[in-house]
Every structure is written in C-alpha cells, then in structure tokens.
XYZ file of C-alpha atoms in Angstrom:
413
model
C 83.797 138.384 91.255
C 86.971 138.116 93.110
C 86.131 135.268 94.896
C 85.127 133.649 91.714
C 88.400 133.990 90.052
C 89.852 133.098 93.298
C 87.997 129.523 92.879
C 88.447 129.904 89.487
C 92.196 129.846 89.779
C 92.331 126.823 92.531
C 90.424 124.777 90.452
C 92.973 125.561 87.522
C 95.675 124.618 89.868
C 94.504 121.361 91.578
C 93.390 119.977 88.040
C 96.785 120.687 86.719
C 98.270 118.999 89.539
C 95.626 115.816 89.063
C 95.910 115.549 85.247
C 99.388 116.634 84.990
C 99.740 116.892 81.200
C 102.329 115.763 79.259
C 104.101 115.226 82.594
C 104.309 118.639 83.543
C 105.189 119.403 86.975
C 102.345 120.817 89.032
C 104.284 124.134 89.233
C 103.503 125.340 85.720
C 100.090 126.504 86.933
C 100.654 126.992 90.124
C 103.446 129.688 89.914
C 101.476 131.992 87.307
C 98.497 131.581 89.234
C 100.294 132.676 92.147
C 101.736 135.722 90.499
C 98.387 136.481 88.998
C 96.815 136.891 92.182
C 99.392 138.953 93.341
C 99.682 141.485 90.078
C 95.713 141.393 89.670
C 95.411 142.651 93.591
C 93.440 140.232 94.761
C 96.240 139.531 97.355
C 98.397 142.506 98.076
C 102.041 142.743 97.858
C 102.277 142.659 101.964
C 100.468 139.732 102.692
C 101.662 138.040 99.606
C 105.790 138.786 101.431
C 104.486 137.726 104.573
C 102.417 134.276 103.613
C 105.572 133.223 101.432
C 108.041 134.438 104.389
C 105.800 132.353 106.788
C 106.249 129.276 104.308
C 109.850 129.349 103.925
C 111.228 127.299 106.236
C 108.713 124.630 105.517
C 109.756 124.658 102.100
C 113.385 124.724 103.661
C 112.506 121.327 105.519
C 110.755 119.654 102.729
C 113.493 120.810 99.942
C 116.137 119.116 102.834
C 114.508 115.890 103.487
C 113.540 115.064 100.338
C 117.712 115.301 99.700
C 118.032 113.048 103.120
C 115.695 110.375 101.343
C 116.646 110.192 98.529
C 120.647 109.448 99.859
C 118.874 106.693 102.059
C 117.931 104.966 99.015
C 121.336 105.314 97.034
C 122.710 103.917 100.541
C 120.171 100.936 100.233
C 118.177 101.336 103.647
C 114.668 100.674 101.466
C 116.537 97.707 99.789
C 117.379 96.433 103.272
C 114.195 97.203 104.765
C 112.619 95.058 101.881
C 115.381 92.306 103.145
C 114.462 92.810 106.372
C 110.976 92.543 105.696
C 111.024 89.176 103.223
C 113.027 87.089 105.880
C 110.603 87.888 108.623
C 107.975 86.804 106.604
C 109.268 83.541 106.775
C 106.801 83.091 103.733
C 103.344 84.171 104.448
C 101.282 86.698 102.902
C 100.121 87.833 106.675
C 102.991 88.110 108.184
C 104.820 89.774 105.465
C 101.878 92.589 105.535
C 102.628 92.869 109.295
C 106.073 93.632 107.937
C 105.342 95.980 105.668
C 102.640 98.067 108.326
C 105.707 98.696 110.519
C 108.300 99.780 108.086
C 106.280 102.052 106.344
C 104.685 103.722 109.562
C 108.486 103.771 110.453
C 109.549 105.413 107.106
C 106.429 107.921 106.856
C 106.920 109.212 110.573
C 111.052 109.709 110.323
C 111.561 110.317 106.222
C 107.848 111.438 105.493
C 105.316 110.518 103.425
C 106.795 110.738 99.790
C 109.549 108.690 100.896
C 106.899 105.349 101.825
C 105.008 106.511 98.225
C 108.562 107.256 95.718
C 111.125 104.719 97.501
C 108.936 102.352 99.316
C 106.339 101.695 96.546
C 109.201 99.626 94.283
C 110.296 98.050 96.804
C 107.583 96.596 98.194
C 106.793 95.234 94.869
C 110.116 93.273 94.596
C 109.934 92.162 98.113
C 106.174 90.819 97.610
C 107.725 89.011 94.226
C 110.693 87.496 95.838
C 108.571 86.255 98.408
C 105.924 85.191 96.193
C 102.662 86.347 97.002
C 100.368 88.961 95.543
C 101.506 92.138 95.828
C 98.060 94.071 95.812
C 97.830 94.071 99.962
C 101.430 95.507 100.556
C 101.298 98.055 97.396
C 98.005 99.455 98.652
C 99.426 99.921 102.716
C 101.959 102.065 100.689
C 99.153 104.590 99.587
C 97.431 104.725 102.730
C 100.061 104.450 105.419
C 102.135 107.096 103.682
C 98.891 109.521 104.486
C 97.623 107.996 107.815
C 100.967 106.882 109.431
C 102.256 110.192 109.223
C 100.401 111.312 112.356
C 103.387 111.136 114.721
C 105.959 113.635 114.146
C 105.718 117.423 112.955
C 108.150 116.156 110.423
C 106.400 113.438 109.120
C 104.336 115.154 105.922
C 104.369 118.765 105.162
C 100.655 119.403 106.596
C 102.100 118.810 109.753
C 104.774 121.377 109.476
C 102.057 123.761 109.031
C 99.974 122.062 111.639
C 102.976 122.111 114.315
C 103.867 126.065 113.391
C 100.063 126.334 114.255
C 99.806 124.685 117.072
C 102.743 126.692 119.321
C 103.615 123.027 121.075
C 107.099 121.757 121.535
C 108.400 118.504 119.493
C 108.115 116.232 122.344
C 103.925 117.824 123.237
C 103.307 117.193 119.552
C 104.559 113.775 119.328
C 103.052 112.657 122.636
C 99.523 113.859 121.723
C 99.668 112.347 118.369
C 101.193 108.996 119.625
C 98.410 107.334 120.803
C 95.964 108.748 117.330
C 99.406 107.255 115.689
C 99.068 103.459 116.680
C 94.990 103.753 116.590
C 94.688 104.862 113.448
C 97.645 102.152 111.850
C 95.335 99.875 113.873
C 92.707 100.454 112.112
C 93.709 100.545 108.774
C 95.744 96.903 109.619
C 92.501 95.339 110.617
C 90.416 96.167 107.734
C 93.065 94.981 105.445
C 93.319 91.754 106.844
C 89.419 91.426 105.741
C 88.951 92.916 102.826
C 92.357 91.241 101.439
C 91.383 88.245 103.452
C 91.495 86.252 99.803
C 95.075 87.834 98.554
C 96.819 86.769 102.127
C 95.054 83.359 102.211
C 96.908 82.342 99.268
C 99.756 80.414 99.474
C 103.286 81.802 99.021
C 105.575 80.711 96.329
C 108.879 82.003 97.796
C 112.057 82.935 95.403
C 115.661 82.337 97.347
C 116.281 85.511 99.098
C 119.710 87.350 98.641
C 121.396 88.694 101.215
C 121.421 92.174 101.928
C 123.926 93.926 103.842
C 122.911 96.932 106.908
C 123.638 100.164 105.535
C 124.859 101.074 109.525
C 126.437 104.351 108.413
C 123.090 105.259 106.660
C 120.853 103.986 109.772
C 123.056 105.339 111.892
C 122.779 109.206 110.289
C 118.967 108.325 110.315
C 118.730 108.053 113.765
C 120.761 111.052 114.692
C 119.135 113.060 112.763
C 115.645 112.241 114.242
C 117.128 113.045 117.612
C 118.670 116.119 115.735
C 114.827 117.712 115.236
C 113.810 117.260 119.091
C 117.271 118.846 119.690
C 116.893 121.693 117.409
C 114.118 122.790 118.792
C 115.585 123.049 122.041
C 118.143 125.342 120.291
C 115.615 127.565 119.022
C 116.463 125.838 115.511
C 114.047 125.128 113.060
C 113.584 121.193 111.854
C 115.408 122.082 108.052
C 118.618 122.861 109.639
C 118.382 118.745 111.396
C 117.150 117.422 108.322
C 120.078 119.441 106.368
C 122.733 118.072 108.640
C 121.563 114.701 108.277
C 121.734 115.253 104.098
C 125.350 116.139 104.883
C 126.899 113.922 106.252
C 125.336 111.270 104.164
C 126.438 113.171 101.096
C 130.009 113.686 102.185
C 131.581 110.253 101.060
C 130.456 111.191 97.761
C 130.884 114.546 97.248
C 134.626 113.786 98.828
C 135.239 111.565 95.965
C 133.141 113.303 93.356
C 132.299 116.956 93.829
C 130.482 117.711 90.948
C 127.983 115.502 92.256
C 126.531 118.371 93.726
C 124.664 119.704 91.434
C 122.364 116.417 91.311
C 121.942 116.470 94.388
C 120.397 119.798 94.638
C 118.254 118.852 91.609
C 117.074 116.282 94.416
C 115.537 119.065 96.488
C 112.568 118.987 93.422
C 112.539 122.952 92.969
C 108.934 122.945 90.970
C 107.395 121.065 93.225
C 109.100 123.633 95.815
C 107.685 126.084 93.828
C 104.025 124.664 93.458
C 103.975 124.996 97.341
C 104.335 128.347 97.552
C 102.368 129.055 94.303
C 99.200 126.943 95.728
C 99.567 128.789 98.996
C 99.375 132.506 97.719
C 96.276 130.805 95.512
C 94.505 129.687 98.617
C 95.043 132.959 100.491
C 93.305 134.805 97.494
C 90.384 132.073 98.272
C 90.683 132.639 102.247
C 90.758 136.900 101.806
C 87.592 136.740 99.536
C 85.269 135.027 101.420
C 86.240 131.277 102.137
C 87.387 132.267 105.826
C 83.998 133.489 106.825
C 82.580 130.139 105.549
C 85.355 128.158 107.228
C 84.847 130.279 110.396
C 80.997 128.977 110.762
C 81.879 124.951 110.336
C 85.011 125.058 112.287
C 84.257 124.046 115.810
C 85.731 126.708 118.806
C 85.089 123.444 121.671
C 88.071 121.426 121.871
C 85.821 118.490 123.308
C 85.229 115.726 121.856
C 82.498 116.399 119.571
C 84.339 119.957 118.476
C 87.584 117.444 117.284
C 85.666 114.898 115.879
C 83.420 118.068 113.613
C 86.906 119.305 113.050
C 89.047 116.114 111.485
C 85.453 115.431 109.795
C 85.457 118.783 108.184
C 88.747 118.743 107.498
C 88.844 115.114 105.444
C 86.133 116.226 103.462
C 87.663 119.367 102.042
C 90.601 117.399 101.952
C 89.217 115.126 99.290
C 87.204 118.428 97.783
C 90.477 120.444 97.591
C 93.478 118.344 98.231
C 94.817 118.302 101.655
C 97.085 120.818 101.525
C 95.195 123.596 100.432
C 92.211 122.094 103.190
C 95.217 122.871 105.580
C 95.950 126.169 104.247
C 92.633 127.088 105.169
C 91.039 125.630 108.026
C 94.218 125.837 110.285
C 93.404 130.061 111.093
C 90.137 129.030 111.908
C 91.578 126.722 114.869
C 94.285 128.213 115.628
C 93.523 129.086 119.560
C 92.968 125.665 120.455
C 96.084 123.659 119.764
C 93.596 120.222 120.007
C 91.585 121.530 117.260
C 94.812 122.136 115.278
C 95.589 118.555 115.778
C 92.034 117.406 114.927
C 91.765 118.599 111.977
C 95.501 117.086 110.942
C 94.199 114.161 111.681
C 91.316 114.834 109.174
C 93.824 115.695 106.379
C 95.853 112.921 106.996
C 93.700 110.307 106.995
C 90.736 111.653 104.893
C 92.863 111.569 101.720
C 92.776 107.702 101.772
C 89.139 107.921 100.839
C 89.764 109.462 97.250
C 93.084 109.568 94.605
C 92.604 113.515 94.871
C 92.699 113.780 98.288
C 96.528 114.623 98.283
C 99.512 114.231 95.804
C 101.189 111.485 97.425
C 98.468 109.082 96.495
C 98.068 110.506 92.851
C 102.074 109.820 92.700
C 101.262 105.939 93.863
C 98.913 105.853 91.353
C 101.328 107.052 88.992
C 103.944 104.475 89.901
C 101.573 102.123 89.553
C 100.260 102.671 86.315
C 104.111 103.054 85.284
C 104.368 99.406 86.072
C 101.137 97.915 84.547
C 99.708 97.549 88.082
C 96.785 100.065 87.784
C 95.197 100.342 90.697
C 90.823 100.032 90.629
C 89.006 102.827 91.257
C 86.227 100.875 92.556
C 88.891 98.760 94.752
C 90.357 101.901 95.897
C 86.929 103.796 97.021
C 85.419 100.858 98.572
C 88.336 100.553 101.049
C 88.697 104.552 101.419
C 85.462 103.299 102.989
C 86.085 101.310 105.310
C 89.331 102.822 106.659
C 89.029 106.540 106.413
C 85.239 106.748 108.721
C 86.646 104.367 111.000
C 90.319 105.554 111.293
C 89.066 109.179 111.886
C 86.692 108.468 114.976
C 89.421 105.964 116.338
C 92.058 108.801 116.054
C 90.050 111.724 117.087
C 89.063 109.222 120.419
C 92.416 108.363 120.711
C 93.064 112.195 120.632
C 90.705 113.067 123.068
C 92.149 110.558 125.882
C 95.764 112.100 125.041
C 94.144 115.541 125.746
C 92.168 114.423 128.393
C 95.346 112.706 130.402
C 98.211 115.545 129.169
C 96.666 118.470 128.416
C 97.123 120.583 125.256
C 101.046 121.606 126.234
C-alpha cells in the first residue's frame, strides 16, 4: 500500500507537470505531494532533511544560472548568436543548420539546457525567417540538442549536477570522459537530420537583408570567465552556484547601479516554483525508492562497468526516462550505480539523450513544445516520434562506445 500511494503520488506529479492546467506551474502538485509524503510517514523527517540538504546546492546552481541566462539575453548574446549564425549561412538551409548545431551545443554545455529551449527557440525562428528558409530543421535541433548536447559539462542540465555529485570526479575527469560521447552523440543527431529533413534544406533560400548586430563583448566576456570560474571553484573546494552567481553579478551590476529596484525582478528570474517542484519531485521519488523501487532498480542496473554493463545502463536509463521523466529516472537509478563512476556516466547519457524519443521524456522538451504551440508552429507528434527514432537508438550506442574508449584510454578518475 505504501508503495502504491508512492506511485500514486508520482504519477499525480509528472501529469501535473505534462498537462499543466490553466498554466499552473508544476510546483502546485509537487510541493503538497512532497509534504504529504513526509506528514503521512512514508518518508521520515531525517531522510526527508537530509535528501533536501543533499539537493540544495543544485537548486543553488540552477536558481543562479537561470539568473546568468536570462541577463545574456537582455545583453543580446542569443540575438547575436542568431547574427552570427544568418551571415555564415551565406544563404543555405545546410549550412545555416550547421550553424545552428554548434551554437546550441555551445549554449546547452556553458548556459544549460533551458537556455537553448527558452532563449534559443525564438531566436532561431527569426534567424531561419530572415534568412528565408523553413524553420522546421533548426526549431527541432533546439529540442533535441538542448537534451543530447548537454553531455559535456556537470553544469550543462541539472541531471548532471546530480550525476557529477554521484560520480566523486573532478570538473576537468568529468568533462574529459564526456567529451568524446559529447561530439558523437551531436554527430549523430546532425547526420540523421540532414536525411530526414533532406526535403526542408534542399529548398531554396529566400534571404531578407540582414541587420547588423553588434558583440555584446562585456556579456561574452563574463560568459567565458565564468565557465573558467566552475573548473576554478572546484579547485577551491567551491561548489559550481557560487561561479555561476558571480557571473549573474557582474552582469547585473550596470543595471542594478543605475536602477536598484531592479532587483527584485531579477530574483523573480531564479523561477522559485519551479525551484520548488525540484525538491518537491525529489522527496516524491524517495518515497518511490524507500518502498520498493530500489530493489527493482538494483536487479536491472548493471554492477560491470564494461561495455555491455554501460550500454544496459544508458538503455535502462532512457527508457525510464521517457516512463518517468528524466529527472526522477535520475533520482533513482543513480544509488544503484553509484560505485562505478562509468556507470554513473552511462546512465546520464541515457537520460540525456533518451528524452528525445518522447515529449515526456523531460520538461525542457514539453517547454519547446509549449513555445511552439504559442507561436502556431505545433510541432507533429508523428514527426517528432519518428525521428526520436532514429536519433535516440543510434545516439545512445554511439555515446556509450564513445564512452567506453574514453574509459578505456583515461580511466574512471
């Protein structure tokens, strides 16, 4: 019975988070739930302290660079990255998806994921328009680069915070292993879109004089320190929110020098229910976890870090990504693999990539879809599963090979 309400109250909480009615934020069921498991004892007070304690400075980072992003845009880096993008185009639909591949890997891995899916997503749009092709190619790498592109950097989406914390390797160990899963994954995904949008790029472009668009240097500037700021605070014993914090500063300064009041907005920026869902969904899944689901997870989860053992784990993982959402499936598996830091990495690549295959599979694509829909674009389903498809099997036996050879040459330190 306790495992049942458990379920019970997960599947309450992800369909809230799907549906989202009347525009609700995902932390109106997520909270109570949260608190429900706590007050009905099916998670007691001590774990409860110790799973949200554990959280916080994830949350931290997350609340931080969600501030950082969203001063990037007011600065106009996405609006010059769409400049960027339309004048090396030249004009042609390929060359301007080759364009877009690299600056949203770039913005996933530094600004993470929500920034390629919130900021990105409009952007791309007006770039694709001024340069006049169809926009369906460059919307859709939005979607699935934002969840496969951020392989690279513990900072990159907030499963690999979790993932990293798991994982006890430095910065510089976790970005070297996931470099080369990285590039063979974006691979991947590049070459199946060249095929199946083989009839979108092969039309001719019907370009719109581009305006010009001037650097933001002090923005790109604070953007680049700032990445070097979370290899150095790690050095410093430091976690990754104080980096991303410093980098929201001293973009914010100018203005809140000549406006302080603008600080309350900008804390608003930080998105406290979604903060809030985080830690909600998490005390949720450890209900799940305590009543059962970790003996389950303990039998599929693989203990050889081999190859088969990574490529059973990033499979199991991408399933119950797009079963549970991929932050829950992180919640959960990542105890189970927790002694071999390859596994850990495995089955982020499963997460990561496996959500491409279905709208559920985490809420950065349900928010593309949303923006989407917002701009009588809607995405098809049909469209959408067939290339999940193609990409997803393919990208997850190309990264977990990719994986092994980086393990195989470096080690797991």
């Amino acid at each position: 019975m306790r495992l049942a309400l458990a379920l019970l109250l997960l599947a309450a909480v992800l369909a809230f988070a799907v549906v989202r009615p009347r525009g609700l934020p995902e932390a109106v069921a997520a909270v109570p739930a949260g608190v429900l498991v706590v007050l009905t004892g099916l998670v007691p007070w001590s774990a409860a302290r110790s799973e949200v304690a554990s959280l916080l400075p994830t949350v931290a980072f997350l609340a931080a660079v969600l501030v950082l992003a969203h001063l990037a845009d007011a600065e106009g880096v996405f609006r010059y990255a769409g400049a960027v993008a339309a004048r090396l185009s030249a004009g042609r639909p390929v060359r301007l998806l080759g364009t877009v591949f690299g600056v949203a890997a770039a913005v996933t891995a530094v600004l993470s994921l929500d920034a390629t899916v919130v900021l990105l997503t409009p952007v791309v749009f007006a770039t694709a328009a001024a340069v006049g092709v169809r926009p369906r190619p460059h919307v859709y790498a939005c979607t699935h680069l934002a969840n496969s592109a951020s392989l690279l950097l513990p900072v990159s989406n907030l499963t690999n915070l979790l993932a990293f914390a798991a994982s006890g390797l430095s910065f510089f160990a976790f970005a070297r292993l996931m470099a080369l899963p990285w590039l063979a994954v974006i691979a991947v995904e590049y070459v199946v879109f060249r095929l199946f949008f083989a009839s979108d790029l092969g039309t001719p472009a019907r370009p719109a004089p581009l305006p010009s668009v001037a650097a933001p240097r002090w923005a790109l500037t604070v953007l680049a320190l700032t990445l070097v700021g979370f290899a150095v605070a790690e050095q410093l014993g430091l976690q990754p929110a104080w980096a991303a914090a410093a980098g929201a500063l001293l973009l914010a300064a100018p203005r809140l020098l000549r406006s302080p009041r603008g600080a309350g907005p900008l804390l608003l920026e930080t998105n406290p229910p979604f903060l809030a869902f985080v830690l909600g969904l998490a005390l949720v899944v450890l209900a799940v976890r305590e009543h059962g689901l970790d003996r389950v997870v303990s039998v599929l989860a693989p203990h050889d870090a081999g190859f088969v053992g990574l490529l059973v784990a990033a499979g199991v993982a991408a399933v119950l990504a797009n079963a549970v959402n991929n932050l829950p499936a992180t919640l959960v598996l990542l105890p189970a693999v927790a002694h071999a830091p390859g596994l850990v990495l495995a089955v982020l690549i499963g997460v990561n990539v496996g959500p491409n295959l279905t709208y559920v599979g985490s809420l950065a694509t349900l928010l593309w879809r949303q923006i989407l829909h917002a701009r009588d674009a809607a995405p098809s389903t049909g469209e959408f599963l067939r290339l999940g498809v193609l990409t997803v099997p393919a990208g997850l036996l190309a990264g977990v090979a990719a994986l092994w050879a980086g393990l195989t040459l470096w080690g797991a330190s």
